[in-house]
mmCIF file of C-alpha atoms in Angstrom:
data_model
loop_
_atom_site.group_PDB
_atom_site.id
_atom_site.type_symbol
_atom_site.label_atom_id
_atom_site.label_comp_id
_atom_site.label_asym_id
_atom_site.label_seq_id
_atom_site.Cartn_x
_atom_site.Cartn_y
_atom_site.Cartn_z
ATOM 1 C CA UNK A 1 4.051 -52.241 27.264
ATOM 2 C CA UNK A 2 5.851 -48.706 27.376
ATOM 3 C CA UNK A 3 4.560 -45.881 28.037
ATOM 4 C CA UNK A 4 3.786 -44.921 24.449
ATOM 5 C CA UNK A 5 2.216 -48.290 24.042
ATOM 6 C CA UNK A 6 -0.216 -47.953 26.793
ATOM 7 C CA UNK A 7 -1.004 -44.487 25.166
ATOM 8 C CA UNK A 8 -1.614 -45.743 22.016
ATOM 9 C CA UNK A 9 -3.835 -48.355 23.453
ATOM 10 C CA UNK A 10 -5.833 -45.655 25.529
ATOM 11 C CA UNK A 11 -6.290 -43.625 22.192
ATOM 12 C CA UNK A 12 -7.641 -46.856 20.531
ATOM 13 C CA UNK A 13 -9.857 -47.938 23.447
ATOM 14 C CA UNK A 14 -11.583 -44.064 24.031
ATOM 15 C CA UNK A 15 -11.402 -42.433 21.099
ATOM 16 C CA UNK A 16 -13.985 -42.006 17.923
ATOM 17 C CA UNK A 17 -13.793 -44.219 14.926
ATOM 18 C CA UNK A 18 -13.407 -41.126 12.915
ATOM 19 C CA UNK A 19 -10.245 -40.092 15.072
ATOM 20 C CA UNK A 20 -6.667 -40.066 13.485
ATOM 21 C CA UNK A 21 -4.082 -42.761 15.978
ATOM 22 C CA UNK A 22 -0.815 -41.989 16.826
ATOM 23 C CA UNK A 23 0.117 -45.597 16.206
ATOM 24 C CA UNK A 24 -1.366 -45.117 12.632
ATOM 25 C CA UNK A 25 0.740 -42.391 11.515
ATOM 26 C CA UNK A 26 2.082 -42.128 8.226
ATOM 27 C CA UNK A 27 5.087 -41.643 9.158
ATOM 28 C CA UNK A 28 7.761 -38.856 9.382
ATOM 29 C CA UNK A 29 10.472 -37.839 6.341
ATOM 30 C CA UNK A 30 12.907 -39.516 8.133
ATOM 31 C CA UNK A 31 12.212 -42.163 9.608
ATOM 32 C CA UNK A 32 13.336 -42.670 13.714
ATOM 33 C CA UNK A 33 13.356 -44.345 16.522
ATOM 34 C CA UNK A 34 10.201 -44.750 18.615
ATOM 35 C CA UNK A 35 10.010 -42.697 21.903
ATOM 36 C CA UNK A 36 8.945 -44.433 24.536
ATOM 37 C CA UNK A 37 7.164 -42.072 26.681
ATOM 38 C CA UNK A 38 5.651 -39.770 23.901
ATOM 39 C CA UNK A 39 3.767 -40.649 20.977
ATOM 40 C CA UNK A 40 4.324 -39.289 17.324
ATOM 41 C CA UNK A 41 1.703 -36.791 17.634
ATOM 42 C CA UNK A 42 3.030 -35.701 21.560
ATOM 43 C CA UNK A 43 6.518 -35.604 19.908
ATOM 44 C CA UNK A 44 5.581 -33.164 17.249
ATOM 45 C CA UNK A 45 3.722 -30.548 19.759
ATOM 46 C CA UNK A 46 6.696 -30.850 21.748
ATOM 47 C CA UNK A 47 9.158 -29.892 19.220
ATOM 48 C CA UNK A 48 6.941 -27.001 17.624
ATOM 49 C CA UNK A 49 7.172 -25.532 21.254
ATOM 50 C CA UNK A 50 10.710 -25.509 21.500
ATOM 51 C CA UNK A 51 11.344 -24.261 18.144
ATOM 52 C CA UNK A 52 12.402 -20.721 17.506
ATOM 53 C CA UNK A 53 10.072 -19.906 14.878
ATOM 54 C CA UNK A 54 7.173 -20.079 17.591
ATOM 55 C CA UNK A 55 9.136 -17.851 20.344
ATOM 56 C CA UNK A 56 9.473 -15.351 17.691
ATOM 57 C CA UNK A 57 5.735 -15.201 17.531
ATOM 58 C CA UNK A 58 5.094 -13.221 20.654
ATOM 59 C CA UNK A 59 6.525 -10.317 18.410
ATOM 60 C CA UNK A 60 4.536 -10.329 15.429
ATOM 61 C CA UNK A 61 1.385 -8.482 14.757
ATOM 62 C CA UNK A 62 -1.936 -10.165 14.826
ATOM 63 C CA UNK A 63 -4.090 -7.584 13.483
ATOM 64 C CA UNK A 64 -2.568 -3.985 14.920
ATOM 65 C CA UNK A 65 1.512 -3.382 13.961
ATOM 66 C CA UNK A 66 3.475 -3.137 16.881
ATOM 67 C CA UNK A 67 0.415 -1.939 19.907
ATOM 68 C CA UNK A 68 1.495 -0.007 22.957
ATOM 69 C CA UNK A 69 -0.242 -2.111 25.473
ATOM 70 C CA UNK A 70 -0.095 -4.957 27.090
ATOM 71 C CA UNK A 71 -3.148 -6.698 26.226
ATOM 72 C CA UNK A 72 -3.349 -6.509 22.283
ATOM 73 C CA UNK A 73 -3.182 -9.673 20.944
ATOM 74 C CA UNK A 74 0.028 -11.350 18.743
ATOM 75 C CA UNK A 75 0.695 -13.740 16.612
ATOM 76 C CA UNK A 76 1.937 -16.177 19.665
ATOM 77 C CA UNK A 77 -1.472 -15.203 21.860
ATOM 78 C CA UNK A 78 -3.894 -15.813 18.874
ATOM 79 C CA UNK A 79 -2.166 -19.554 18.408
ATOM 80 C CA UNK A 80 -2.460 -20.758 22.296
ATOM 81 C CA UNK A 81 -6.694 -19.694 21.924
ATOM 82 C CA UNK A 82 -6.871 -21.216 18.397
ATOM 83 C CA UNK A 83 -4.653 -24.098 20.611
ATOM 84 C CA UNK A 84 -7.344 -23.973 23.284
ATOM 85 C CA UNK A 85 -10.814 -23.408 21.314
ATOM 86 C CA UNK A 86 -9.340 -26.508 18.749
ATOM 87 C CA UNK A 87 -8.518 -29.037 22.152
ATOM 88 C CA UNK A 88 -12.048 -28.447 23.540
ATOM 89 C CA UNK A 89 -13.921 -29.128 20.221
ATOM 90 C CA UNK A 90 -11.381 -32.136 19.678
ATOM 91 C CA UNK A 91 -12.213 -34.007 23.126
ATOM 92 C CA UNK A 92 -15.692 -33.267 23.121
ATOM 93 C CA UNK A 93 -16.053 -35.560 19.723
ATOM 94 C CA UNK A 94 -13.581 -37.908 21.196
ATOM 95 C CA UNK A 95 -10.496 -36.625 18.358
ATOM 96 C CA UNK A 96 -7.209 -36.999 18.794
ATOM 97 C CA UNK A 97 -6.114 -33.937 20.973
ATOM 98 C CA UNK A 98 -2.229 -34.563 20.847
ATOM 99 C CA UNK A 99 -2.638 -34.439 16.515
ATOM 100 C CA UNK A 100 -4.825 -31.073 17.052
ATOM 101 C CA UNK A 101 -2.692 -29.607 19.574
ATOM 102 C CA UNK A 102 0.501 -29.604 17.060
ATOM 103 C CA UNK A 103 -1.205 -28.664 13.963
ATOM 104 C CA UNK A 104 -2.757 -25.423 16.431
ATOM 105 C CA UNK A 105 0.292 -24.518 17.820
ATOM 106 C CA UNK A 106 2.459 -24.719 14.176
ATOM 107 C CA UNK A 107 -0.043 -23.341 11.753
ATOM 108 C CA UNK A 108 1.158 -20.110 11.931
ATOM 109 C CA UNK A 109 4.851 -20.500 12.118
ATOM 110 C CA UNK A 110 5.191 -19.005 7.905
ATOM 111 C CA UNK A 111 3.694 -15.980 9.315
ATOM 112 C CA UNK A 112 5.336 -12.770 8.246
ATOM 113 C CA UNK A 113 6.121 -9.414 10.306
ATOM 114 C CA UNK A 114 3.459 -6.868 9.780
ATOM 115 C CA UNK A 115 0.892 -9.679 10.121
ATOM 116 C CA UNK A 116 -1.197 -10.083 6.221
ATOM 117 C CA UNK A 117 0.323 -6.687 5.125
ATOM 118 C CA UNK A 118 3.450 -8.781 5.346
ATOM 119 C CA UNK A 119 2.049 -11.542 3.537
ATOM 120 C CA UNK A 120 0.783 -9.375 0.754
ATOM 121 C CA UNK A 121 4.039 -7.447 0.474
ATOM 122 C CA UNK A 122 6.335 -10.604 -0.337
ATOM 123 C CA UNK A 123 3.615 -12.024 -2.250
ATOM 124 C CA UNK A 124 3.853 -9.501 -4.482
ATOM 125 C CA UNK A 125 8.105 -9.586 -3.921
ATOM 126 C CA UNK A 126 7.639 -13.492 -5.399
ATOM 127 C CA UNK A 127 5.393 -12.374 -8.523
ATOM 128 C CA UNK A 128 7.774 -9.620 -9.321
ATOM 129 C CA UNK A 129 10.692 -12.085 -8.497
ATOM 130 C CA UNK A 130 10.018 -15.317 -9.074
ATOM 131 C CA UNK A 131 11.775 -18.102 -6.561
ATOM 132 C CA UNK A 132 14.075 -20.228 -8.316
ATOM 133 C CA UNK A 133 11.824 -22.997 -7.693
ATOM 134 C CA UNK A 134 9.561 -21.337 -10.157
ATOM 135 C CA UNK A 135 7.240 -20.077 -6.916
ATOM 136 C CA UNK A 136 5.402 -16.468 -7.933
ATOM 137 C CA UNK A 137 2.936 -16.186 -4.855
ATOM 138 C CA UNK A 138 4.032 -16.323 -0.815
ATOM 139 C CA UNK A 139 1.410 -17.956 1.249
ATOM 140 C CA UNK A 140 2.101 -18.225 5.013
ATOM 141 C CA UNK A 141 0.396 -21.803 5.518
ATOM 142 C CA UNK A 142 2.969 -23.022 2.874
ATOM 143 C CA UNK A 143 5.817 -21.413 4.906
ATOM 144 C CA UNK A 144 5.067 -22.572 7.679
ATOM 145 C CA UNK A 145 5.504 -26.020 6.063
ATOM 146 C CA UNK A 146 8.507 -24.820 4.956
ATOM 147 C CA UNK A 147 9.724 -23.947 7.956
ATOM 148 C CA UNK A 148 8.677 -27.048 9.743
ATOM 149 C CA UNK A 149 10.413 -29.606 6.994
ATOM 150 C CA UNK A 150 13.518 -27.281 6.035
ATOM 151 C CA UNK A 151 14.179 -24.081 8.010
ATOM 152 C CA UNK A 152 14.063 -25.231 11.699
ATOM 153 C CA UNK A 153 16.960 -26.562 13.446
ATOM 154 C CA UNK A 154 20.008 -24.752 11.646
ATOM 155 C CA UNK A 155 18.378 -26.255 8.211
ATOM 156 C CA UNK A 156 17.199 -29.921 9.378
ATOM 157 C CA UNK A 157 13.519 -29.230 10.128
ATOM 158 C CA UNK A 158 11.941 -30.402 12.995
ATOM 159 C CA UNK A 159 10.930 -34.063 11.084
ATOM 160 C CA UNK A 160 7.211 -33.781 12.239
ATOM 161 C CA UNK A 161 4.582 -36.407 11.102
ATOM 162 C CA UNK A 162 2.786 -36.197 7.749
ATOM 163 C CA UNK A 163 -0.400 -35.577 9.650
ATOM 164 C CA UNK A 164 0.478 -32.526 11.316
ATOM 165 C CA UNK A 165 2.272 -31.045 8.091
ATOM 166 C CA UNK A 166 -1.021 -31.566 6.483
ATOM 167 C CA UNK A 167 -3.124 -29.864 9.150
ATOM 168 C CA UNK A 168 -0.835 -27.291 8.724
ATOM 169 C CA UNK A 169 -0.480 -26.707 5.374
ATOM 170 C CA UNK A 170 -4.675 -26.693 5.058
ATOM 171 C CA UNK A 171 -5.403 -24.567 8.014
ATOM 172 C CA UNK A 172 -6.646 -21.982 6.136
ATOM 173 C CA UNK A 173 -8.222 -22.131 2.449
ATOM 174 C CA UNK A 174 -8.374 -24.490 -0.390
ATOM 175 C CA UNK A 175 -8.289 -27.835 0.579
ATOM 176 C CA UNK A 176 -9.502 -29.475 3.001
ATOM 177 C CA UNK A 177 -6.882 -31.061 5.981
ATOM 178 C CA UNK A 178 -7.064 -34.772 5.516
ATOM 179 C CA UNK A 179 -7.983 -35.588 9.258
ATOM 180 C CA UNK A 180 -10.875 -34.450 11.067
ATOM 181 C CA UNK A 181 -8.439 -32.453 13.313
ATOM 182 C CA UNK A 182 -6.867 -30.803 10.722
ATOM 183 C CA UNK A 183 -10.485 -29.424 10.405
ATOM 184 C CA UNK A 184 -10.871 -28.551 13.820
ATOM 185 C CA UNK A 185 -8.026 -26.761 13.388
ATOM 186 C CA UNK A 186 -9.137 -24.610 10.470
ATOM 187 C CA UNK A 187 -12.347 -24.106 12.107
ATOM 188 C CA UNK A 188 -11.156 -23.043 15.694
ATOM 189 C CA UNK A 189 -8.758 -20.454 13.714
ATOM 190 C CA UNK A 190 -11.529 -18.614 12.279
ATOM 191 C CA UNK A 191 -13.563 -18.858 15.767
ATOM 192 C CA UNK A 192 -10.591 -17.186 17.653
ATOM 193 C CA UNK A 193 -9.290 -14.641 15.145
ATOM 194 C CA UNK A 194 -12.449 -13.126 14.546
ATOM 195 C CA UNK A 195 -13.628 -12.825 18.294
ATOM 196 C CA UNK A 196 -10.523 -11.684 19.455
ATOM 197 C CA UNK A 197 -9.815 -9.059 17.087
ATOM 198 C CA UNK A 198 -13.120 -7.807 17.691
ATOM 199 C CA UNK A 199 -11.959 -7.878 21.355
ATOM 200 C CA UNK A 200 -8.498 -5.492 20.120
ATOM 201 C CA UNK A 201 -10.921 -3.031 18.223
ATOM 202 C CA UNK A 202 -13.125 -2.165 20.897
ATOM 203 C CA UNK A 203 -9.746 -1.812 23.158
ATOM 204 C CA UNK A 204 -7.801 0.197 20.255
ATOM 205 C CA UNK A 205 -11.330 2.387 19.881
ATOM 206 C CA UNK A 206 -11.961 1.174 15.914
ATOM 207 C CA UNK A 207 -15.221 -0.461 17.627
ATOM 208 C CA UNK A 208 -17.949 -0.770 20.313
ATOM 209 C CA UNK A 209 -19.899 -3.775 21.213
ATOM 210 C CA UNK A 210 -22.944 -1.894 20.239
ATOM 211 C CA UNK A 211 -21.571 -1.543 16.620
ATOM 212 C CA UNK A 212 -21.540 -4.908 15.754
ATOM 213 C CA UNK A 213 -25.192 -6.111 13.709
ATOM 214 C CA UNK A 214 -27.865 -6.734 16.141
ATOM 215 C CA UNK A 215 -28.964 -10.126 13.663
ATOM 216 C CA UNK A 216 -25.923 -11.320 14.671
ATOM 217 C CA UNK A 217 -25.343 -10.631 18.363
ATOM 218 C CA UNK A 218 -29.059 -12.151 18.894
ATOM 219 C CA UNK A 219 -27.307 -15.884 17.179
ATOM 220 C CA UNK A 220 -24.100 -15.736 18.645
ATOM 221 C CA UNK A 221 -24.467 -13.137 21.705
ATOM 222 C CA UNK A 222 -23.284 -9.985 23.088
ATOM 223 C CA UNK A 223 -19.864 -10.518 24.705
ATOM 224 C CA UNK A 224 -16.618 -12.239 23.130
ATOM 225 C CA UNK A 225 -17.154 -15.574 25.789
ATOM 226 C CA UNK A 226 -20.963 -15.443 24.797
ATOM 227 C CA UNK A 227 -19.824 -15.963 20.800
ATOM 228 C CA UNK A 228 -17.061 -18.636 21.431
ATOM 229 C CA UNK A 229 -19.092 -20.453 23.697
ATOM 230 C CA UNK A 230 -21.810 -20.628 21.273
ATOM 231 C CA UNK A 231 -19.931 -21.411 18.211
ATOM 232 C CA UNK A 232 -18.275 -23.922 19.639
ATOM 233 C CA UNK A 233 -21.096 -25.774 21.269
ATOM 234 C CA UNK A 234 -22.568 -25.039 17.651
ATOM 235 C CA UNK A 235 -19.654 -27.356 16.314
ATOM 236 C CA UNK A 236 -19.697 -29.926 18.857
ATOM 237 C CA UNK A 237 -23.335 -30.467 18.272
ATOM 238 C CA UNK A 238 -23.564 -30.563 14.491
ATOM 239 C CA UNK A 239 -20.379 -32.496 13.370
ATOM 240 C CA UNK A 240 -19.724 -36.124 12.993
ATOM 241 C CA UNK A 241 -18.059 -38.572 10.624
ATOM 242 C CA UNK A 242 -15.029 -36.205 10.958
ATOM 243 C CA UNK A 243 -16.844 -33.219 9.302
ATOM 244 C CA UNK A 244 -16.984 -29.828 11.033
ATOM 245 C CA UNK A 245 -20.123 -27.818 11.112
ATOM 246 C CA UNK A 246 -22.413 -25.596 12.531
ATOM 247 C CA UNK A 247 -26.120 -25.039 12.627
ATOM 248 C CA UNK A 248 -27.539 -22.819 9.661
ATOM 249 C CA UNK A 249 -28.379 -20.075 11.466
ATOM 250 C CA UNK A 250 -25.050 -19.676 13.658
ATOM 251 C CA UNK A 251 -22.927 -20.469 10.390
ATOM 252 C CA UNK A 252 -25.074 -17.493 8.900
ATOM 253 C CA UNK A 253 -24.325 -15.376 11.657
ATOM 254 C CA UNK A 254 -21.034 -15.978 12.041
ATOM 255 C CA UNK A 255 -20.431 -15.703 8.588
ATOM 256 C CA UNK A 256 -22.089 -11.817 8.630
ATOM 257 C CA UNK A 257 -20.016 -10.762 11.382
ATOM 258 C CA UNK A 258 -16.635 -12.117 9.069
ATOM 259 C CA UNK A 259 -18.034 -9.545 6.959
ATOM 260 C CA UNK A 260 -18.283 -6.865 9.442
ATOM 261 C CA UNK A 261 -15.449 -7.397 10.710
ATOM 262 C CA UNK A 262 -13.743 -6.904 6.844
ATOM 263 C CA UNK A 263 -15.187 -3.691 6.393
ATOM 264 C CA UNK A 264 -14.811 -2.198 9.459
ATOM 265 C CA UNK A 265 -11.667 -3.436 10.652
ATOM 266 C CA UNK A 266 -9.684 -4.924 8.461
ATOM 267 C CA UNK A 267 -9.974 -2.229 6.066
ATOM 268 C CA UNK A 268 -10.560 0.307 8.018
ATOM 269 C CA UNK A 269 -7.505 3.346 7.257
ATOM 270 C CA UNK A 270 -7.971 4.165 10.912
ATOM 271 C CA UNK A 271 -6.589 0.949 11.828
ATOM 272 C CA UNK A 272 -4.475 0.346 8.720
ATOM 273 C CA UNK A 273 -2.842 3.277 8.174
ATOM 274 C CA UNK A 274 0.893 1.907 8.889
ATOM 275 C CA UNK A 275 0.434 -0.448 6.616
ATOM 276 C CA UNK A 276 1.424 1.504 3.403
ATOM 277 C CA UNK A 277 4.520 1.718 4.424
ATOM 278 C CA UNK A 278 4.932 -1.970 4.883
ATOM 279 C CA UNK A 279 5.453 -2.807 1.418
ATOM 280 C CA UNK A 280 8.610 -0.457 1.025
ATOM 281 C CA UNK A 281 10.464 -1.761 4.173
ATOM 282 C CA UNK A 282 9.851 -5.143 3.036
ATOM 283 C CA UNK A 283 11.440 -4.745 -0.616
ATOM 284 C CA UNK A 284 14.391 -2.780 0.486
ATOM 285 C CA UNK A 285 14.812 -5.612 3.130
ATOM 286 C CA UNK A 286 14.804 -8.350 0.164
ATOM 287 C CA UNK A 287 17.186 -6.195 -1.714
ATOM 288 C CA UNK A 288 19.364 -6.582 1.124
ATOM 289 C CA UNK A 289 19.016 -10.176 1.611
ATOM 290 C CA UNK A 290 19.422 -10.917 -2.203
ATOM 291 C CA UNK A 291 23.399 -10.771 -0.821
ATOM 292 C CA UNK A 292 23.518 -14.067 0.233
ATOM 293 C CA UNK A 293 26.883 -12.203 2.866
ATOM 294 C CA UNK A 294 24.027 -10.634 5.214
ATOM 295 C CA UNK A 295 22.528 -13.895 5.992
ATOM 296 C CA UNK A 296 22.356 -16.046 8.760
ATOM 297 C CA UNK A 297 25.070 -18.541 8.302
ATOM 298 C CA UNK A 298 22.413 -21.007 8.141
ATOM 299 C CA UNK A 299 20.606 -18.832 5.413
ATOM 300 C CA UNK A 300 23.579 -18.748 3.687
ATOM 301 C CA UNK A 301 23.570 -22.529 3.096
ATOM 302 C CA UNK A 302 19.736 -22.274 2.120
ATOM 303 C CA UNK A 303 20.724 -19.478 -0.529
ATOM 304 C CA UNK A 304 23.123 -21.663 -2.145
ATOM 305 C CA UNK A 305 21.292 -25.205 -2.557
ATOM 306 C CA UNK A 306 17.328 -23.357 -2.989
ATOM 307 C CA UNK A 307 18.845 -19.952 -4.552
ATOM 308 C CA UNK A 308 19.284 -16.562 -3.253
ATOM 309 C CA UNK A 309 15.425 -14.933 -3.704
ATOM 310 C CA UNK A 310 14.317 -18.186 -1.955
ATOM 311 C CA UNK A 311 16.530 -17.548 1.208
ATOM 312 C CA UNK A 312 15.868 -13.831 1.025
ATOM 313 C CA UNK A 313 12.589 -14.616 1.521
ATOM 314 C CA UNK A 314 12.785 -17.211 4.097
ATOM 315 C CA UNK A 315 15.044 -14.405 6.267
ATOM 316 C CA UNK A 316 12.351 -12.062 5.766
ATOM 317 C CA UNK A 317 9.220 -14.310 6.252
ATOM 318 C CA UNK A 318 11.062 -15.660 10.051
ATOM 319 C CA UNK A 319 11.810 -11.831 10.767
ATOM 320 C CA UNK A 320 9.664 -10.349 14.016
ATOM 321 C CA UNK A 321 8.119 -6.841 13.375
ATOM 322 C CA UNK A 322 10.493 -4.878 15.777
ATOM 323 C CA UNK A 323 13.715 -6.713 13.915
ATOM 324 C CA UNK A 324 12.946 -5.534 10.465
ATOM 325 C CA UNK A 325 12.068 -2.144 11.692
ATOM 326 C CA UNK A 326 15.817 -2.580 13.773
ATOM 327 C CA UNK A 327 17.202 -3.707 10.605
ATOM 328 C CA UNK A 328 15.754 -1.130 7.751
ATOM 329 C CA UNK A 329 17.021 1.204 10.367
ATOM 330 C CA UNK A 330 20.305 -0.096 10.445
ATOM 331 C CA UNK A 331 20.546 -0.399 6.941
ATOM 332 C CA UNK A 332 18.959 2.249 5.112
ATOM 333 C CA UNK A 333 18.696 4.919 7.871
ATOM 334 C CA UNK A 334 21.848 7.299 8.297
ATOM 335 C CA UNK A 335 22.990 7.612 11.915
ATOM 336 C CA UNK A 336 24.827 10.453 13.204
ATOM 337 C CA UNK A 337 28.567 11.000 12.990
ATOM 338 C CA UNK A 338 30.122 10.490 16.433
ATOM 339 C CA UNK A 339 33.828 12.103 17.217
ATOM 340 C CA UNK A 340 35.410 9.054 19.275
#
């Protein structure tokens, strides 16, 4: 036996009868050759690492555009907790950690600058403009399928299993992943995002610990590590049969404090304010990219086999928050005449 092998065996040999195998993948979109050090689901983490869509995460928002500080979360920080809250549940019920390692660490690659004022911005770009593949809504889980199977590598995708595509593309609402990890995954998302952006409001001033509903701090307790712990202990204890849940009252709980956290966060003006002006950059940034010329040579190649709003999207979608700003700049904002 390889390497790979003896993995493969070790994953048959410790892990739950519910648990997805590497050796039982369904397979990539092209097929390949076998490593024989890594399995399928090793290769795949391995590849979203190294891709450039998940380097450009450290500079996109997570819940607050563009934060002076150094300790405000981003896009890139809120995937390695979702990475690390997802691994403990997973080998605690004995799931495949390699399969819920990638689909942590790519299920946000589709997201847009400007975090979900992005989103909503080129969602309504795609109803006003419909793709040429007859699209008219922009969903980041789907982009970041998108990105994985067609955008990556210069146009070849990085080839990752069907597995982790699926994990991906169900992260978030709708259906269901089709592998208990894929539903770790969509639960340890919600666990981190909401606990840590608790954790940026009471740093950006939007909140205090004492602000958030005593019925729920007594369930899930008083201090970010006091919630996680809890909700994930909640998970490990309740699921089986590769179905993720929680005990009534902590799904309760956690479910009020989703809804605290909507009204007083992710609403709030205080917080949101910049975000009007999202909308505006955004279009005058598509209206750019429509003109297949100020593409990425790669993007230019996209634009003519999927169609120009397609790739003007894609360009957008993959742009950081501090490039767009760079680029609306550049584009739309008159500099000052310079005698050379």
């Amino acid at each position: 036996m390889n390497i790979r092998e003896q993995t493969e065996e070790i994953e048959r040999n410790i892990l739950s009868s519910t648990a997805t195998h590497a050796c039982d993948t369904a397979g990539r979109q092209y097929p390949e050759e076998e490593d024989d050090l890594r399995t399928a689901f090793q290769r795949d983490r391995d590849r979203i690492i190294h891709c450039k869509s998940f380097r450009r995460l450290k500079r996109k928002t997570q819940v607050f555009l563009s934060p002076e500080g150094d300790h405000y979360r981003t896009r890139l920080t809120h995937t390695l907790e979702v990475d690390q809250i997802a691994r403990t549940i997973a080998r605690c019920l004995r799931l495949n950690e390699d399969l819920t390692e990638a689909i942590s660490l790519g299920h946000d690659l589709g997201h847009t600058p400007f975090g979900h004022a992005g989103e909503r911005a080129l969602n309504d770009i795609c109803q006003e403009h419909p793709l040429e593949d007859g699209s008219t809504a922009f969903h980041h889980y789907e982009q970041s399928v998108r990105i994985v199977e067609r955008l990556e590598k210069e146009g070849r995708g990085l080839n990752l299993t069907a597995e982790v595509r699926d994990g991906i593309l169900h992260h978030t609402c709708g259906e269901q992943a089709h592998t208990p990890e894929g539903h770790i995954v969509r639960m340890a998302d919600r666990i981190a995002y909401i606990n840590h952006d608790i954790d940026d409001s009471e740093r950006a001033g939007i909140l205090k610990e004492s602000d958030l509903p005593q019925e729920v701090t007594a369930v899930l307790g008083h201090t970010k590590s006091q919630r996680i712990d809890c909700l994930v202990r909640s998970v490990v204890r309740c699921s089986g049969d590769g179905i993720m849940r929680m005990e009534p009252q902590v799904e309760t709980a956690f479910d009020k404090l989703n809804d605290f956290m909507y009204r007083s966060v992710y609403v709030n003006p205080s917080a949101k304010s910049e975000e009007r002006k999202v909308p505006m950059v955004l279009e005058k940034l598509y209206e750019y990219a429509l003109d297949s010329r100020n593409l990425p040579e790669h993007l230019q190649k996209i634009a003519a086999q999927d169609g120009p709003r397609r790739a003007a999207v894609d360009y957008i979608a993959g742009m950081t928050d501090p490039y767009a700003v760079e680029l609306f700049q550049q584009v739309y904002v008159p500099h000052a005449w310079r005698h050379m």
